């Protein structure tokens, strides 16, 4: 491999695919080209669209390249000295939030800076809501499936739209299905990118995944884990009915999974109530024990497991607990590292944070809402611009190489924390050992099954590929701009007729007091009274309720209205 | 690397319809390695969105249709467009019977797949094939597919039941 081609990993989902970045033309045309790591046993060099535009993030127009204080550019040293002084003064009233998608060493350094050097208890790691919900739902002793072992599994149960959110694993699953005739079951509340390939599609009612999984568990003759205590005493047929299914439809799934050890249980992040995501994760854990299967949780964040382990080992608080302290006026200085905190918080909480926190300091790779409002700003390197390691979804530690030099002045979060500690006359303590334990909380959760009313049009969020989930940053990249992604609202033929809408019509979708423009798509499998829309766009996400603290809202079905756009 | 002037590329990009999940990673791979040229178009088949990739025809209509001879079939078998000669008139877009040439011009140029000729002649595979997440895109000679269990439909599309997707 040429000197200019260096390998790293993509952390834009938890498969953490290896890739190489060729920087031979950086400087002349500013282009960074993605190359493939063909000898990787899992991916064989295959890479989804996110891995390709990752390289462009290095030269993104919104990259931060200079430090600022009070909106005026200053030297990096000056900014670091001021932030260190503010944190030192604040002591226990300081707070620190770090993004969970940095290298593990960066996350640990940030948490140790807050806990051991500044001396505050208010340190937290941010994870997307679905990742946090899955981590809380999975049983602590759940057998995790490595990607290396995925292709050897003899049966597959995929909960949610795993091919949309994690396209690279589709090869391993489809090869097993096509070449070894391994049974493939898909479970979701709507047809998705997996269901078309499945031998059997288990179409549950919205939020019914946990009940269906518990029913399969019962049919497999296994007890439910304590995290699924809500299902105690309920028969398989009652649980199947709760999921909107008939028990006989689930029996072959239970039989096949029990017979086909090792079976792979793939758990994708499903939109909707986080309680349901948590309950589905818990029921998946039970099912894994019942059928001798292994679980591959598919997180949004490449280092979700590392972030959870770091948070557990250092004793971090939840973001919710930190926001409680902010509301009570107990936080005078807040340092946010690696994330746009004001963007991921619900609007009301962002307002509280702006009003109650005296000084907001931000270390970030991109310009955003938080950097615009911050008193101090420090540019951060991205994970592929520094050395570090992550934990894959299966629990293995993987190295993340520095493939590109960071933009001038940008530091890794670890280097920034070391310099902040040094300014405070301290040295960061050594990182705890994070290998070899699961930190999943395993919280009991009762699933919530929303009632679909008779009247009105229910708007339901769906996964989409390409999924521009990162919002403003990813949509500003060249390929997404070329695609000109446009939201599509999908209706069944009967509903489209009733609304007087044809395929391709431009409509305004109104829900929750907000509106978004979309184009009509007719899909035969959507019943009357329902419409689906991708939640991959900021404007369509805003149509749904936004109740959690963690970036991705709980995407509850909402009453919606459609009107044709005036020409 | 083989001599580009004399080497023939007998393999073509073939889509296994039983594998394509419609993720568009092939499009991203091609786009970023061809200066933002959208060389891969998409067609909606039933509920799926499938890539449509240049077939590098033996008797290419786009070459016939080009008024300035910007398109020509190389000795390797690749139908190439000359950046210097292309005037962006879009005749090739209308001439192509398979709709593989994107109608949007990029910098007054029509986008045209070059089969990643340099990579292929160096022993690699086209970028769309290298990136394909599900293994749906294969780089094979049409003859070699006869050994597989797949049926071939119109030369470039394969599957267990190509008429009845999955």
XYZ file of C-alpha atoms in Angstrom:
733
model
C 0.000 0.000 0.000
C 1.295 3.456 -0.854
C 2.642 5.729 1.899
C -0.338 8.017 1.473
C -2.903 5.244 1.993
C -3.624 4.528 5.655
C -6.244 2.304 7.216
C -8.765 3.243 9.845
C -12.349 2.333 10.685
C -15.691 3.907 9.975
C -17.613 4.645 13.186
C -20.821 5.762 11.491
C -22.446 2.527 12.694
C -21.447 -0.287 15.025
C -20.070 -2.571 12.296
C -16.970 -0.331 12.366
C -15.913 -1.382 8.858
C -12.229 -1.026 8.020
C -11.370 1.363 5.223
C -8.302 3.089 3.875
C -8.002 6.761 3.079
C -5.768 7.924 0.267
C -4.503 11.414 0.946
C -2.208 11.661 -2.068
C -4.235 14.498 -3.546
C -4.963 16.336 -0.295
C -3.455 19.764 -0.568
C -3.703 19.980 -4.342
C -7.382 19.368 -4.908
C -8.296 18.737 -1.287
C -9.782 15.369 -2.179
C -9.438 12.326 0.031
C -10.246 9.055 -1.723
C -11.644 5.993 0.007
C -9.941 2.673 -0.639
C -11.074 -0.789 0.380
C -9.482 -3.196 2.819
C -10.118 -6.294 0.757
C -8.323 -8.693 3.108
C -10.700 -8.005 5.997
C -12.399 -11.316 6.776
C -15.715 -9.720 7.672
C -16.274 -7.033 5.055
C -13.917 -8.203 2.291
C -13.454 -4.501 1.568
C -17.146 -3.760 1.135
C -18.224 -0.412 2.373
C -21.569 1.372 2.546
C -22.276 4.908 1.383
C -21.396 6.366 4.793
C -17.884 4.965 4.589
C -17.460 6.726 1.268
C -18.485 10.159 2.405
C -16.548 9.795 5.647
C -13.424 10.982 3.818
C -15.167 14.163 2.766
C -15.882 14.996 6.407
C -12.183 15.706 6.842
C -12.484 18.691 4.519
C -16.105 19.571 5.306
C -16.891 23.287 4.972
C -18.227 23.295 8.543
C -14.993 21.898 10.050
C -13.669 23.992 12.919
C -10.047 24.923 12.513
C -9.520 27.676 15.076
C -10.198 28.289 18.755
C -12.431 31.150 19.890
C -13.343 32.965 23.099
C -16.471 35.096 23.253
C -16.832 34.762 19.502
C -13.364 36.148 18.743
C -10.547 33.923 17.445
C -7.772 33.246 19.948
C -4.795 30.929 20.116
C -5.462 27.346 21.121
C -3.254 27.781 24.194
C -5.254 30.799 25.346
C -8.588 29.004 24.898
C -7.341 25.945 26.782
C -5.989 28.068 29.622
C -9.305 29.935 29.980
C -11.398 26.750 29.918
C -9.084 25.086 32.460
C -9.336 28.095 34.756
C -13.134 28.126 34.494
C -13.396 24.388 35.212
C -10.990 24.686 38.143
C -12.983 27.571 39.630
C -16.274 25.754 39.150
C -15.136 22.491 40.791
C -18.224 20.492 41.792
C -20.486 22.838 39.831
C -18.679 21.999 36.598
C -20.187 19.460 34.225
C -18.733 17.535 31.317
C -20.482 15.687 28.477
C -18.544 13.659 25.943
C -19.803 12.087 22.765
C -19.930 8.293 22.795
C -18.625 7.987 19.259
C -15.043 8.990 19.906
C -12.229 6.520 20.505
C -12.525 4.834 23.905
C -9.339 6.558 25.117
C -10.874 9.955 24.292
C -14.075 9.146 26.195
C -12.220 7.785 29.210
C -9.869 10.809 29.284
C -12.814 13.215 29.283
C -14.592 11.349 32.069
C -11.413 11.120 34.174
C -10.749 14.828 33.651
C -14.169 15.644 35.051
C -14.226 13.122 37.906
C -10.637 13.055 39.108
C -9.077 16.369 38.057
C -11.944 18.875 38.164
C -13.627 16.928 40.974
C -17.192 17.015 39.726
C -19.673 14.170 39.771
C -21.512 15.585 36.774
C -19.871 13.703 33.924
C -21.913 11.980 31.230
C -21.526 10.180 27.925
C -23.957 10.953 25.126
C -25.401 8.046 23.150
C -28.309 8.164 20.697
C -31.576 7.204 22.368
C -31.929 3.882 20.543
C -28.371 2.861 21.462
C -28.928 3.769 25.095
C -32.260 1.927 25.103
C -30.718 -1.226 23.631
C -27.829 -1.129 26.102
C -30.283 -0.749 28.971
C -32.501 -3.543 27.729
C -29.930 -6.243 27.005
C -29.338 -8.668 29.858
C -25.875 -8.328 31.460
C -24.988 -11.915 30.564
C -26.289 -11.821 26.992
C -24.087 -13.851 24.620
C -22.836 -11.347 22.042
C -22.257 -12.363 18.448
C -19.077 -11.325 16.703
C -19.189 -10.328 13.048
C -16.665 -13.064 12.301
C -19.143 -15.653 13.580
C -22.187 -14.097 11.891
C -21.594 -15.790 8.551
C -21.388 -19.208 10.230
C -24.792 -18.971 11.889
C -27.382 -21.506 10.802
C -30.512 -19.352 11.186
C -31.232 -15.637 11.390
C -33.907 -13.602 13.117
C -33.648 -9.921 12.229
C -35.605 -7.490 14.376
C -36.004 -4.102 12.670
C -34.555 -2.908 9.377
C -30.963 -4.068 9.796
C -30.151 -3.853 6.070
C -31.158 -0.193 5.997
C -29.193 0.807 9.060
C -26.221 -1.573 8.684
C -26.004 -2.502 4.974
C -22.609 -4.218 5.142
C -23.879 -7.170 7.155
C -26.404 -8.004 4.420
C -23.785 -9.971 2.460
C -23.117 -12.401 5.305
C -26.820 -12.953 5.921
C -27.815 -13.255 2.259
C -24.899 -15.542 1.440
C -25.981 -17.865 4.220
C -29.567 -17.685 3.006
C -28.744 -18.156 -0.665
C -25.856 -20.619 -0.531
C -26.474 -22.586 2.661
C -30.267 -22.177 2.676
C -30.118 -20.837 6.226
C -33.610 -19.791 7.366
C -34.104 -16.033 7.579
C -36.907 -14.495 9.633
C -37.648 -10.769 9.669
C -39.693 -8.912 12.271
C -40.963 -5.366 11.984
C -44.189 -3.413 12.041
C -43.892 -2.552 8.335
C -42.277 -4.303 5.360
C -38.634 -3.294 5.311
C -35.366 -3.952 3.469
C -34.969 -7.370 5.105
C -38.532 -8.623 4.812
C -38.327 -9.033 1.030
C -35.532 -11.582 1.459
C -37.005 -13.399 4.446
C -38.474 -16.885 4.394
C -41.063 -15.602 6.842
C -41.927 -12.002 7.666
C -43.404 -11.488 11.106
C -45.348 -8.278 10.729
C -46.115 -7.180 14.259
C -48.279 -4.299 15.347
C -46.292 -1.127 16.177
C -44.383 -1.754 19.407
C -45.194 -5.471 19.303
C -41.637 -6.762 18.834
C -41.056 -7.506 22.519
C -44.331 -9.425 22.825
C -43.585 -11.465 19.686
C -40.071 -12.280 20.919
C -41.423 -13.272 24.330
C -43.993 -15.514 22.634
C -41.257 -17.246 20.599
C -39.324 -17.677 23.820
C -42.329 -19.321 25.464
C -42.808 -21.606 22.462
C -39.136 -22.556 22.651
C -39.878 -23.669 26.203
C -37.490 -21.297 27.912
C -38.025 -18.945 30.860
C -37.926 -15.207 30.331
C -35.093 -13.165 31.789
C -35.923 -10.863 34.729
C -35.806 -7.908 32.349
C -38.956 -9.279 30.673
C -40.885 -9.629 33.926
C -43.897 -7.899 32.354
C -44.577 -11.072 30.326
C -44.616 -13.393 33.346
C -47.713 -15.509 33.559
C -48.800 -14.798 29.997
C -49.197 -17.660 27.568
C -47.546 -17.803 24.160
C -50.871 -17.238 22.435
C -51.654 -14.213 24.615
C -48.245 -12.724 23.884
C -48.628 -13.432 20.162
C -52.023 -11.728 20.187
C -50.459 -8.745 21.949
C -48.015 -8.546 19.044
C -50.830 -8.763 16.513
C -49.820 -12.275 15.398
C -51.234 -15.778 15.606
C -49.381 -18.297 17.720
C -49.125 -20.873 14.863
C -47.183 -18.302 12.809
C -44.542 -18.146 15.530
C -44.195 -21.855 16.168
C -41.968 -22.589 13.115
C -39.722 -19.703 14.128
C -39.281 -21.118 17.621
C -38.703 -24.640 16.283
C -36.194 -23.476 13.663
C -34.206 -21.277 16.035
C -34.050 -24.048 18.653
C -32.886 -26.591 16.084
C -30.373 -24.324 14.348
C -27.781 -23.414 16.959
C -25.931 -21.182 16.577
C -28.729 -18.838 15.573
C -28.085 -15.161 15.018
C -30.450 -12.636 16.562
C -29.868 -9.262 14.948
C -31.368 -6.363 16.816
C -31.574 -3.150 14.801
C -32.501 0.253 16.199
C -36.233 0.569 15.626
C -37.993 3.915 15.634
C -40.726 4.444 18.168
C -41.009 4.297 21.913
C -37.671 3.786 23.607
C -39.473 1.587 26.150
C -40.272 -0.775 23.279
C -36.670 -0.783 22.052
C -35.562 -1.638 25.589
C -38.208 -4.322 25.996
C -37.321 -5.828 22.605
C -33.646 -5.931 23.620
C -34.547 -7.669 26.878
C -36.755 -10.214 25.113
C -34.009 -10.831 22.541
C -31.647 -11.646 25.418
C -34.147 -14.187 26.748
C -34.600 -15.720 23.326
C -30.828 -16.045 22.898
C -30.680 -18.086 26.089
C -33.694 -20.129 25.027
C -32.379 -21.181 21.646
C -28.639 -21.150 22.195
C -28.387 -18.122 19.968
C -26.207 -15.064 20.072
C -27.224 -11.429 19.842
C -25.699 -8.810 17.593
C -26.996 -5.435 18.767
C -26.772 -2.979 15.887
C -26.024 0.420 17.320
C -25.953 3.774 15.567
C -22.611 4.586 17.134
C -19.508 2.630 16.185
C -18.194 2.726 19.737
C -21.462 2.446 21.669
C -20.146 -0.540 23.635
C -16.887 1.256 24.454
C -18.801 4.335 25.554
C -21.051 2.252 27.793
C -18.087 0.436 29.317
C -16.205 3.687 29.903
C -19.255 5.325 31.484
C -19.768 2.343 33.754
C -16.120 2.002 34.755
C -15.673 5.682 35.621
C -19.121 6.065 37.195
C -20.638 8.578 34.800
C -24.136 9.959 35.332
C -26.854 9.891 32.714
C -27.474 12.910 30.530
C -30.920 13.118 32.134
C -29.324 13.419 35.598
C -27.022 16.135 34.319
C -29.946 18.061 32.859
C -31.709 17.834 36.252
C -28.667 19.515 37.806
C -28.756 22.179 35.083
C -32.449 22.853 35.785
C -31.702 23.233 39.482
C -29.029 25.822 38.670
C -26.225 23.607 39.988
C -24.042 23.843 36.872
C -21.943 26.939 36.336
C -19.551 25.669 33.647
C -20.318 22.950 31.124
C -17.770 21.441 28.761
C -19.234 19.468 25.816
C -16.735 17.396 23.843
C -17.354 15.974 20.402
C -21.078 16.646 20.090
C -23.454 19.467 19.274
C -25.200 19.318 22.645
C -27.748 22.043 21.900
C -28.811 20.184 18.754
C -29.294 16.812 20.406
C -31.276 18.186 23.335
C -35.003 18.829 23.012
C -35.649 22.517 22.352
C -36.954 23.209 25.881
C -33.863 21.671 27.500
C -31.559 23.561 25.143
C -33.241 26.792 26.254
C -32.818 25.860 29.932
C -29.169 25.069 29.334
C -28.581 28.384 27.577
C -30.298 30.299 30.389
C -28.906 28.457 33.430
C -25.325 27.531 32.581
C -22.937 30.424 33.072
C -20.210 29.327 30.703
C -20.595 26.810 27.903
C -17.326 25.527 26.461
C -17.342 23.294 23.403
C -14.729 21.072 21.824
C -16.104 20.020 18.451
C -15.083 18.984 14.971
C -17.868 20.921 13.258
C -19.446 24.301 13.547
C -22.990 23.953 14.890
C -25.642 25.281 17.240
C -23.503 24.713 20.343
C -20.377 26.371 18.966
C -22.464 29.386 17.919
C -23.759 29.782 21.484
C -20.566 28.815 23.324
C -18.309 31.096 25.303
C -15.245 29.046 24.393
C -14.665 26.851 21.353
C -11.797 24.459 20.663
C -11.475 22.524 17.374
C -11.392 18.755 17.826
C -9.938 16.060 15.603
C -12.212 13.280 14.385
C -11.515 9.674 15.328
C -9.795 8.888 12.031
C -7.374 11.757 12.637
C -5.863 10.221 15.781
C -4.849 6.870 17.206
C -7.189 5.010 19.507
C -9.388 1.985 19.924
C -13.047 1.088 20.030
C -15.181 -1.846 21.116
C -17.156 -3.476 18.332
C -20.789 -4.454 18.857
C -19.618 -8.005 19.563
C -17.319 -6.745 22.333
C -13.912 -7.090 20.629
C -11.406 -4.251 20.914
C -10.400 -2.813 17.533
C -7.680 -0.303 16.743
C -8.641 2.903 14.961
C -5.708 4.318 13.081
C -4.900 7.923 12.260
C -5.469 7.962 8.509
C -5.480 11.717 7.976
C -3.730 14.548 9.807
C -6.222 16.762 11.676
C -6.874 20.275 10.392
C -4.498 22.869 11.781
C -4.893 23.316 15.491
C -7.381 20.497 16.038
C -6.626 18.206 18.978
C -7.974 14.796 19.855
C -10.275 14.851 22.895
C -7.610 12.917 24.802
C -4.898 15.464 23.966
C -7.226 18.311 24.887
C -8.063 16.694 28.246
C -4.380 16.122 28.966
C -3.618 19.781 28.289
C -6.562 20.941 30.385
C -5.351 18.720 33.235
C -1.844 20.060 32.815
C -3.145 23.651 33.024
C -4.769 22.664 36.319
C -1.455 21.270 37.566
C -2.563 17.651 37.370
C -1.992 14.547 35.310
C -4.817 12.361 34.042
C -4.960 9.095 36.007
C -4.457 5.843 34.089
C -7.485 4.484 32.273
C -9.324 1.564 33.886
C -9.312 -1.817 32.141
C -12.457 -2.076 30.055
C -11.858 -5.473 28.487
C -13.909 -8.524 29.185
C -17.119 -7.382 30.790
C -20.553 -6.394 29.673
C -22.037 -3.345 31.274
C -25.549 -3.674 30.021
C -27.985 -2.598 32.650
C -30.881 -4.933 31.951
C -33.703 -2.707 33.154
C -37.178 -4.246 33.340
C -39.438 -2.388 30.949
C -43.066 -2.705 30.032
C -43.675 -2.320 26.291
C -46.128 0.339 25.200
C -48.543 -0.604 22.441
C -50.064 2.524 20.930
C -53.717 2.308 19.997
C -54.372 3.338 16.425
C -57.558 5.396 16.367
C -60.346 5.016 13.861
C -60.344 8.550 12.519
C -57.567 10.608 10.974
C -54.313 9.715 9.264
C -51.569 8.186 11.412
C -48.063 9.159 10.367
C -45.402 6.564 11.223
C -41.634 7.019 10.998
C -39.636 4.498 8.986
C -36.009 3.675 8.392
C -34.587 4.603 5.033
C -31.529 4.031 2.922
C -29.560 6.132 2.405
C -30.157 7.310 5.942
C -28.904 10.876 6.371
C -29.281 10.582 10.109
C -26.510 13.009 10.907
C -28.632 15.841 9.572
C -26.924 19.043 8.560
C -23.393 17.613 8.383
C -24.084 14.647 6.100
C -26.561 16.481 3.890
C -23.920 19.103 3.106
C -21.625 16.481 1.563
C -21.232 16.166 -2.204
C -22.920 12.800 -2.796
C -26.017 13.467 -0.675
C -26.235 16.891 -2.356
C -26.111 15.191 -5.752
C -28.891 12.803 -4.728
C -30.930 15.808 -3.580
C -32.624 13.632 -1.022
C -36.256 14.500 -0.700
C -38.634 13.057 1.864
C -41.227 10.643 0.525
C -44.528 10.106 2.239
C -45.806 6.592 1.494
C -49.513 5.858 1.299
C -51.535 2.799 0.442
C -53.508 2.912 -2.819
C -56.852 3.308 -1.032
C -55.632 6.163 1.137
C -54.041 7.904 -1.860
C -57.349 7.667 -3.744
C -59.253 8.994 -0.747
C -56.839 11.918 -0.458
C -56.898 12.550 -4.201
C -53.140 12.144 -4.473
C -51.160 10.520 -7.270
C -47.656 9.044 -7.211
C -45.040 11.791 -7.285
C -47.383 14.568 -6.124
C -45.753 17.169 -3.924
C -47.522 17.562 -0.610
C -47.147 19.389 2.658
C -47.268 17.031 5.634
C -48.507 18.665 8.828
C -48.169 17.112 12.274
C -47.370 18.248 15.803
C -47.746 21.883 14.717
C -44.949 21.552 12.165
C -44.821 20.864 8.468
C -42.500 19.323 5.895
C -42.625 19.092 2.115
C -42.602 15.560 0.686
C -43.345 13.639 -2.469
C -46.049 10.979 -2.557
C -45.132 7.337 -3.055
C -47.776 4.647 -3.313
C -46.948 1.388 -1.549
C -49.363 -1.513 -1.717
C -48.555 -2.831 1.761
C -49.585 0.233 3.741
C -53.137 0.056 5.085
C -55.670 2.865 4.780
C -55.458 5.387 7.608
C -51.677 5.164 7.758
C -48.794 6.977 6.071
C -45.084 6.466 6.571
C -42.315 8.992 6.184
C -38.561 8.739 6.529
C -37.255 10.173 9.770
C -33.855 10.712 8.204
C -34.401 14.405 7.557
C -34.403 17.067 10.280
C -37.674 18.532 8.982
C -39.475 15.167 8.958
C -38.075 14.191 12.350
C -39.586 17.359 13.740
C -43.059 16.096 12.787
C -42.816 13.521 15.563
C -42.888 13.889 19.305
C -39.478 14.645 20.785
C -39.473 13.485 24.334
C -36.121 12.015 25.138
C -32.945 13.806 26.011
C -30.896 11.822 23.599
C -30.870 13.249 20.113
C -33.151 10.860 18.391
C -36.680 11.506 19.492
C -39.227 8.930 20.416
C -40.938 8.713 17.067
C -44.505 8.053 18.077
C -47.205 7.734 15.447
C -48.861 11.150 15.174
C -52.060 12.476 13.659
C -51.150 14.131 10.379
C -52.726 16.055 7.559
C -51.677 16.149 3.910
C -52.347 18.910 1.434
C -51.174 19.166 -2.131
C -48.599 21.863 -2.693
C -49.934 24.776 -4.744
C -48.297 25.055 -8.164
C -0.477 -4.080 -14.975
C -1.428 -5.238 -18.433
C -0.903 -3.044 -21.444
C -4.031 -0.883 -21.700
C -3.656 -0.526 -25.455
C -4.023 -4.233 -26.145
C -5.687 -5.821 -23.133
C -9.313 -6.870 -23.447
C -11.689 -6.806 -20.537
C -14.081 -9.674 -20.971
C -15.807 -9.312 -17.621
C -18.827 -7.112 -17.053
C -20.673 -5.783 -14.011
C -23.585 -8.119 -13.369
C -26.383 -7.491 -10.874
C -27.710 -10.375 -8.815
C -31.247 -9.224 -8.143
C -31.615 -11.715 -5.296
C -28.961 -9.839 -3.378
C -29.448 -6.112 -4.037
C -30.805 -4.279 -0.994
C -30.915 -0.888 -2.743
C -28.428 0.809 -0.409
C -26.819 2.919 -3.174
C -23.318 2.329 -1.834
C -22.243 1.554 -5.420
C -23.371 5.023 -6.402
C -21.366 6.646 -3.602
C -18.274 4.597 -4.479
C -18.463 5.616 -8.117
C -19.345 9.235 -7.415
C -16.383 9.914 -5.160
C -13.860 8.242 -7.447
C -15.076 9.924 -10.649
C -14.992 13.591 -9.701
C -18.660 13.631 -8.774
C -19.900 12.046 -12.000
C -23.191 10.184 -11.437
C -22.312 7.144 -13.558
C -24.859 4.829 -11.937
C -28.567 5.388 -12.409
C -31.398 3.647 -10.586
C -34.603 2.006 -11.624
C -37.584 1.233 -9.415
C -38.504 -2.449 -9.688
C -41.551 -3.382 -7.623
C -40.762 -1.924 -4.185
C -37.015 -2.038 -4.728
C -34.581 0.460 -6.197
C -31.952 -1.278 -8.297
C -28.789 0.115 -9.871
C -28.554 0.304 -13.649
C -24.946 0.162 -14.777
C -23.438 0.581 -18.248
C -23.331 -2.730 -20.121
C -20.327 -1.705 -22.274
C -22.265 -2.906 -25.340
C -20.551 -4.657 -28.230
C -22.379 -2.367 -30.612
C -23.038 0.720 -28.493
C -25.881 3.031 -29.527
C -24.391 5.894 -27.505
C -21.289 5.838 -29.715
C -23.467 5.907 -32.825
C -25.527 8.750 -31.373
C -22.652 11.024 -30.377
C -22.367 13.850 -32.958
C -18.787 14.784 -32.020
C -17.309 11.300 -31.600
C -16.618 11.918 -27.957
C -17.634 8.348 -27.218
C -15.744 5.428 -28.611
C -15.253 1.767 -27.905
C -11.699 1.084 -26.758
C -9.696 -1.997 -27.674
C -10.302 -3.199 -24.129
C -14.040 -3.285 -24.824
C -14.774 -0.308 -22.593
C -16.958 2.422 -24.076
C -15.231 5.626 -23.040
C -16.163 9.269 -23.191
C -13.501 11.860 -23.914
C -13.773 14.786 -21.514
C -12.127 17.043 -24.068
C -14.535 16.226 -26.878
C -17.856 15.924 -25.024
C -20.051 18.989 -25.601
C -22.779 17.840 -23.222
C -25.475 17.700 -25.903
C -27.149 14.713 -24.223
C -27.528 12.710 -27.447
C -26.016 9.656 -25.751
C -28.618 9.936 -22.981
C -31.398 9.573 -25.548
C -29.542 6.993 -27.650
C -28.868 4.536 -24.828
C -31.673 1.958 -24.849
C -30.955 0.954 -21.257
C -31.110 4.415 -19.666
C -27.738 4.046 -18.012
C -26.437 7.527 -18.857
C -27.572 10.054 -16.276
C -29.557 12.897 -17.859
C -28.032 15.564 -15.594
C -24.854 17.079 -16.950
C -21.930 17.673 -14.663
C -19.750 20.579 -15.734
C -21.300 20.433 -19.244
C -20.294 16.782 -19.523
C -22.417 13.670 -19.761
C -21.536 11.065 -17.155
C -20.325 7.750 -18.556
C -19.140 4.607 -16.775
C -15.554 3.680 -17.708
C -15.651 0.301 -15.936
C -12.849 1.659 -13.710
C -10.573 0.566 -16.540
C -7.304 1.403 -14.788
C -8.255 -0.558 -11.688
C -9.452 -3.519 -13.726
C -6.353 -3.614 -15.900
C -4.297 -3.509 -12.702
C -6.058 -6.663 -11.551
C -8.813 -5.111 -9.445
C -12.556 -4.824 -9.797
C -14.646 -1.728 -10.501
C -15.327 0.407 -7.447
C -19.065 -0.246 -7.482
C -18.371 -3.978 -7.244
C -15.692 -3.555 -4.569
C -18.050 -1.499 -2.435
C -21.283 -3.485 -2.957
C -22.411 -4.246 0.572
C -24.575 -7.255 -0.185
C -22.474 -8.876 -2.903
C -25.179 -8.187 -5.477
C -22.773 -6.647 -7.983
C -20.378 -9.166 -9.484
C -17.581 -8.642 -11.937
C -17.678 -11.740 -14.076
C -17.729 -12.893 -17.632
C -21.184 -13.812 -18.829
C -19.927 -17.318 -19.615
C -18.723 -17.941 -16.062
C -22.209 -17.359 -14.716
C -23.329 -20.523 -16.466
C -21.460 -22.458 -13.778
C -23.461 -20.784 -11.033
C -27.030 -21.593 -10.168
C -28.157 -18.182 -11.311
C -30.225 -17.434 -14.369
C -29.125 -14.596 -16.575
C -31.631 -12.071 -17.844
C -30.705 -9.816 -20.774
C -27.012 -10.315 -20.295
C -26.344 -8.281 -17.165
C -28.951 -9.202 -14.593
C -28.970 -12.464 -12.703
C -30.933 -14.176 -10.002
C -32.581 -17.393 -8.967
C -35.790 -16.049 -10.505
C -34.874 -12.860 -12.330
C -38.449 -12.295 -13.514
C -39.851 -12.732 -10.046
C -37.609 -10.702 -7.836
C -36.820 -12.814 -4.792
